PDB file of C-alpha atoms in Angstrom:
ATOM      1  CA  UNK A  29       5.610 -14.840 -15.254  1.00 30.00           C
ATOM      2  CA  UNK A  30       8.563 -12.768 -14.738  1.00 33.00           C
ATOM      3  CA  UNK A  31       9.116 -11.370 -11.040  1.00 37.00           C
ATOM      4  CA  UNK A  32      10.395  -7.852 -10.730  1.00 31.00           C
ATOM      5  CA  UNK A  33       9.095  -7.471  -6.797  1.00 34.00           C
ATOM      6  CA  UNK A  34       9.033 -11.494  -4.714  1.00 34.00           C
ATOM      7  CA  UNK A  35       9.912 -11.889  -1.251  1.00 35.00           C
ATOM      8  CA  UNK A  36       8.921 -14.802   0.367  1.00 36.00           C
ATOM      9  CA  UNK A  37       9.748 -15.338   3.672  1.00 34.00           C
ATOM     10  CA  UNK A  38       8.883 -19.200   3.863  1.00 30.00           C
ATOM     11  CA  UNK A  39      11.758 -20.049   5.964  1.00 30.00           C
ATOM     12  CA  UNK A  40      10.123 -17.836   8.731  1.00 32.00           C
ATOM     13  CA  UNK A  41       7.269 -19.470   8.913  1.00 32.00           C
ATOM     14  CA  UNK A  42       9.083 -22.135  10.486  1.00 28.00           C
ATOM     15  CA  UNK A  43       8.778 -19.413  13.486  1.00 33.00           C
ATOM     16  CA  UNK A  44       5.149 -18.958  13.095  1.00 37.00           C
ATOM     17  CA  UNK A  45       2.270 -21.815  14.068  1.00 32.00           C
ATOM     18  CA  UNK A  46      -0.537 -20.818  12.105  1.00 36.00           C
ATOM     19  CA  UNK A  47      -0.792 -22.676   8.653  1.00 34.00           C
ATOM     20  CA  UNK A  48      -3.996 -21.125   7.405  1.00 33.00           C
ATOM     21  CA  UNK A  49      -4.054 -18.535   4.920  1.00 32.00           C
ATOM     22  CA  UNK A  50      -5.331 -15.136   2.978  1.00 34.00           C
ATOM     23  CA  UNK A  51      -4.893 -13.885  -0.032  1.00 32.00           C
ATOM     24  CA  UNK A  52      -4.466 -10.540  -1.831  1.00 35.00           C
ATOM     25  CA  UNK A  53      -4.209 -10.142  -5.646  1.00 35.00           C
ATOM     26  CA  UNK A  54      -5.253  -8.717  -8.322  1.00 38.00           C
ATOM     27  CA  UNK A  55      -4.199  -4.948  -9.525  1.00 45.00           C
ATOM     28  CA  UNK A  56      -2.743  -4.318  -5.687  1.00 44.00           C
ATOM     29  CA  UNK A  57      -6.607  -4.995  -4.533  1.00 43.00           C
ATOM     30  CA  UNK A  58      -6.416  -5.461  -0.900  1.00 43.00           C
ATOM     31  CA  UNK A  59      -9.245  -7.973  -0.447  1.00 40.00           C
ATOM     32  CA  UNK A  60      -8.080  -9.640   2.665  1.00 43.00           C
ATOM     33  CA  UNK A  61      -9.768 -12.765   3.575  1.00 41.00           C
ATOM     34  CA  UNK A  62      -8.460 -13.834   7.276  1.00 47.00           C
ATOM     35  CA  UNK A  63      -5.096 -15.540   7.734  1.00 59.00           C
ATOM     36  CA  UNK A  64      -1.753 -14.609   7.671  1.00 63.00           C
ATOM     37  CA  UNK A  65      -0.671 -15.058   3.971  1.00 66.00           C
ATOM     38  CA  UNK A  66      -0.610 -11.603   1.748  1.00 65.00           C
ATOM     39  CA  UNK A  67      -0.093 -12.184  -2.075  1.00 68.00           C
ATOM     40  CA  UNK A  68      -0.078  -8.561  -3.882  1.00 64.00           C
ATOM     41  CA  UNK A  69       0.330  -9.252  -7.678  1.00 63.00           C
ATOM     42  CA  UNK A  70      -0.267  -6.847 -10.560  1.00 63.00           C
ATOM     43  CA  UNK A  71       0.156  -8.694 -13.889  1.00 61.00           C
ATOM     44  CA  UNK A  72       0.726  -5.551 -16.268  1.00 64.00           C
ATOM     45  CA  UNK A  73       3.688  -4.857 -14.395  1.00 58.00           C
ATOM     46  CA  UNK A  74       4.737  -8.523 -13.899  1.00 68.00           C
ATOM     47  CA  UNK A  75       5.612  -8.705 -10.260  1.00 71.00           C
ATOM     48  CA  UNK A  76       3.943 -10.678  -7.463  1.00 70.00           C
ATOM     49  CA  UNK A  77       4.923  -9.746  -3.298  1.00 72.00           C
ATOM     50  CA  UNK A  78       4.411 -13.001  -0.907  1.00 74.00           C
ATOM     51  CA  UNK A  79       4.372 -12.286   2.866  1.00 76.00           C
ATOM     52  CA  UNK A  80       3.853 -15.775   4.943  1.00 79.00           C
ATOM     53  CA  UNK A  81       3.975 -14.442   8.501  1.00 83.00           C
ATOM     54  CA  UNK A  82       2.090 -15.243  11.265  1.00 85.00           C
ATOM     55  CA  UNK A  83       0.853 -12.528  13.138  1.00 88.00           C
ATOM     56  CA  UNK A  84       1.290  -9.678  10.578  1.00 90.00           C
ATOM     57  CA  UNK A  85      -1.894  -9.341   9.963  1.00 88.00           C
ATOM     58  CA  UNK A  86      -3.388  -8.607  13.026  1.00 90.00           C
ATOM     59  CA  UNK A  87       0.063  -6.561  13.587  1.00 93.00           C
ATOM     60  CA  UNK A  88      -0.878  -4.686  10.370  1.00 91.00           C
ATOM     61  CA  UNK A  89      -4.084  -3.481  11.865  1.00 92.00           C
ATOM     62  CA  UNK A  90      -2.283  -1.822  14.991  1.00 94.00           C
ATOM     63  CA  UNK A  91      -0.037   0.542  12.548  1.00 93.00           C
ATOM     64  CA  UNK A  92      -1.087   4.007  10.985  1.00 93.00           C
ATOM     65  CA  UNK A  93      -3.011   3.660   8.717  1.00 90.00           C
ATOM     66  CA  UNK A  94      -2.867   4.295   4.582  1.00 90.00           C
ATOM     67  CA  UNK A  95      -2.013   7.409   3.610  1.00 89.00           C
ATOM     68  CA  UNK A  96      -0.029   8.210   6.789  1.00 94.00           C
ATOM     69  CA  UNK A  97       2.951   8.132   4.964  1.00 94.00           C
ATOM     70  CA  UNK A  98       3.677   9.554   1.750  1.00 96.00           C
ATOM     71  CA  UNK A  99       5.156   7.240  -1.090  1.00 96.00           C
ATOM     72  CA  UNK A 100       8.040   9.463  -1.711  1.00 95.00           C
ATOM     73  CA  UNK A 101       8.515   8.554   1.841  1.00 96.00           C
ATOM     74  CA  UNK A 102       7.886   4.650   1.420  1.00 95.00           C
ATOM     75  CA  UNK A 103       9.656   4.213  -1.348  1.00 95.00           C
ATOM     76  CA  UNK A 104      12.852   5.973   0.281  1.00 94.00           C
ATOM     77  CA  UNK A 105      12.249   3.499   3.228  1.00 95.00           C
ATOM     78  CA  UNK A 106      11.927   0.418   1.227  1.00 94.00           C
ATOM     79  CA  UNK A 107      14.745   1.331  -1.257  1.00 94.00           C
ATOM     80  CA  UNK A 108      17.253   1.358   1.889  1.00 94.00           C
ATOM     81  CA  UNK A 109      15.666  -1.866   3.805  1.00 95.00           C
ATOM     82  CA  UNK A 110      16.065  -4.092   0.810  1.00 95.00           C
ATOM     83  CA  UNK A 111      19.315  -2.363   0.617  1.00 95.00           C
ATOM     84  CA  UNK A 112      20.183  -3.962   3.853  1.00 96.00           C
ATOM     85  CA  UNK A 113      18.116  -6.860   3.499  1.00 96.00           C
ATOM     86  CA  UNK A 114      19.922  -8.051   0.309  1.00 95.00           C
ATOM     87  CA  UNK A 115      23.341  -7.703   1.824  1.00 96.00           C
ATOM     88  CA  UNK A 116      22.324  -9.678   4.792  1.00 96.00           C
ATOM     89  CA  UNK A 117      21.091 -12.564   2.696  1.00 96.00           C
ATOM     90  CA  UNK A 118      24.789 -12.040   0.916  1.00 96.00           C
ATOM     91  CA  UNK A 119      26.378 -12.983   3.961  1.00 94.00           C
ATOM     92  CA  UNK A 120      25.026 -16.100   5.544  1.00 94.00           C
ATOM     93  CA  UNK A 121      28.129 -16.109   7.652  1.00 94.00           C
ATOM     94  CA  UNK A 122      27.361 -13.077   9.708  1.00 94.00           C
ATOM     95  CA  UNK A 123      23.397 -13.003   9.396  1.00 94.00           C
ATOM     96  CA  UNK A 124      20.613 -16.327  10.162  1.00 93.00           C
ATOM     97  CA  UNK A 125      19.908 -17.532   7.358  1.00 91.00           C
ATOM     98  CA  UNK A 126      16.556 -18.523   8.215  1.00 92.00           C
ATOM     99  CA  UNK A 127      15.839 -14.834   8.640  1.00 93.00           C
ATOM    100  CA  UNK A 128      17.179 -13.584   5.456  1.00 94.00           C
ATOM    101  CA  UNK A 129      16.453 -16.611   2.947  1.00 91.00           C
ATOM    102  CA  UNK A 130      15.780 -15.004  -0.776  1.00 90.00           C
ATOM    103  CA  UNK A 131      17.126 -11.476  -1.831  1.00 91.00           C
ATOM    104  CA  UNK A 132      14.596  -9.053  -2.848  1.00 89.00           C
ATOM    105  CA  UNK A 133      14.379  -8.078  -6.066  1.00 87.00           C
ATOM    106  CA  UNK A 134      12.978  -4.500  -5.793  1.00 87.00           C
ATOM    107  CA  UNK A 135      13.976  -2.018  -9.110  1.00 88.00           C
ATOM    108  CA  UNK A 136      13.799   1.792  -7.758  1.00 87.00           C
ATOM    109  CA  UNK A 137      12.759   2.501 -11.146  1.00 89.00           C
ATOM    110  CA  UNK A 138       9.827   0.913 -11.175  1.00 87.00           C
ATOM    111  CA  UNK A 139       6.579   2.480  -9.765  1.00 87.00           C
ATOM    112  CA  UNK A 140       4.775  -0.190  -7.599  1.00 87.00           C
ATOM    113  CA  UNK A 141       2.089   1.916  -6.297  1.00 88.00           C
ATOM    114  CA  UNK A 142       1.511   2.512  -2.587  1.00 91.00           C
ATOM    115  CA  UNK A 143      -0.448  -0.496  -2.062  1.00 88.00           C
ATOM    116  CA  UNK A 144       2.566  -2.678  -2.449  1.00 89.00           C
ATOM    117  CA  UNK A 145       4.858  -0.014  -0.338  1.00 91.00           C
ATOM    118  CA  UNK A 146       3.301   0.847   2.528  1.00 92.00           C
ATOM    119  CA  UNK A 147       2.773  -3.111   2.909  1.00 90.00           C
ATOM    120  CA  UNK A 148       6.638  -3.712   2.226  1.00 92.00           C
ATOM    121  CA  UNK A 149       7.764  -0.692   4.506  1.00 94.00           C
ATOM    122  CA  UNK A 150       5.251  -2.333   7.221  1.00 93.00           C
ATOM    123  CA  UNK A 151       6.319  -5.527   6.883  1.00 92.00           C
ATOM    124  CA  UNK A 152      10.171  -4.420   7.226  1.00 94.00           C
ATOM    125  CA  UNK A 153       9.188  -2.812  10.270  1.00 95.00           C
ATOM    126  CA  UNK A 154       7.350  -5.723  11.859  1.00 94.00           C
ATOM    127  CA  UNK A 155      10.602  -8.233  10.968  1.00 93.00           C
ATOM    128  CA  UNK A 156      12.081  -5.982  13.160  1.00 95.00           C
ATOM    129  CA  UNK A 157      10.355  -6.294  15.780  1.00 94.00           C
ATOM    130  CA  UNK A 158       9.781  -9.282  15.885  1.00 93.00           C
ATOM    131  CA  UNK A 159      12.818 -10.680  15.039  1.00 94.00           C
ATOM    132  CA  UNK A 160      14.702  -8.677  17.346  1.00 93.00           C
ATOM    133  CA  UNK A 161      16.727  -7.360  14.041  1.00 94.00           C
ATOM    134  CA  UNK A 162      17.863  -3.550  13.298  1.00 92.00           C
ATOM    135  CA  UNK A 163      17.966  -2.491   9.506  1.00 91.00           C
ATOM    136  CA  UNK A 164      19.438   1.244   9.066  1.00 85.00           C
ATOM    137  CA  UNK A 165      16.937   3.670   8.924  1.00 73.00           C
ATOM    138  CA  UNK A 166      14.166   1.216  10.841  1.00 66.00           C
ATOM    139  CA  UNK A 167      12.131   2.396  14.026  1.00 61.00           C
ATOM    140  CA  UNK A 168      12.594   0.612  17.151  1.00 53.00           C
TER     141      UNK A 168
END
């Protein structure tokens, strides 16, 4: 299957102690089971999202909720994190690599749906917080 959308952050769950896991899948179908694993897929469109985080979850549940946020407004978001992202995993010499392992292969052109970007823009925000880390254009 070819990925247009994968981010995996495997190397941060080094960081987290809970190995169980929930899935998501299906046409951006938000069935969540009860762990900390997230996999958003949509096959027509060929691209699969991975979040392995502990804690996100329950995080997750804390934030505003869907359809806070427009996706105009998501998408904006997103397009300048994995900006920023992307560079950082560029440059192992200035940025952890355990924190910024794989780029992000995210094509503005594509539509993903909201589904898939409010759960990218959230997870970008909770990296940041709990990873101490500032992206351009992030919340604090």
């Amino acid at each position: 299957m070819k990925y247009l959308l994968f981010f995996i952050a495997i190397s941060l769950a080094v960081y987290s102690c809970d190995s169980t896991k929930s899935t998501m899948k299906g046409n951006t179908d938000t069935s969540v089971v009860e762990n900390d694993t997230i996999r958003i897929a949509n096959d027509s469109l060929e691209y699969e999202i991975l979040i392995i985080e502990s804690g996100f979850n329950s995080w997750l549940v804390t934030q505003p909720p869907r359809q806070h946020y427009g996706l105009n407004y998501l998408e904006n978001k997103n397009q300048f994190f994995v900006s920023e992202y992307n560079s950082r995993v560029r440059s192992p010499q200035r940025f952890n690599s355990n924190l910024y392992p794989q780029e992000i292969n995210y094509d503005y052109n594509t539509d993903y749906g909201y589904e898939v970007n409010y759960l990218l823009y959230n997870y970008f925000v909770y990296f940041q917080q709990k990873y101490n880390q500032h992206l351009p254009g992030g919340r604090r």
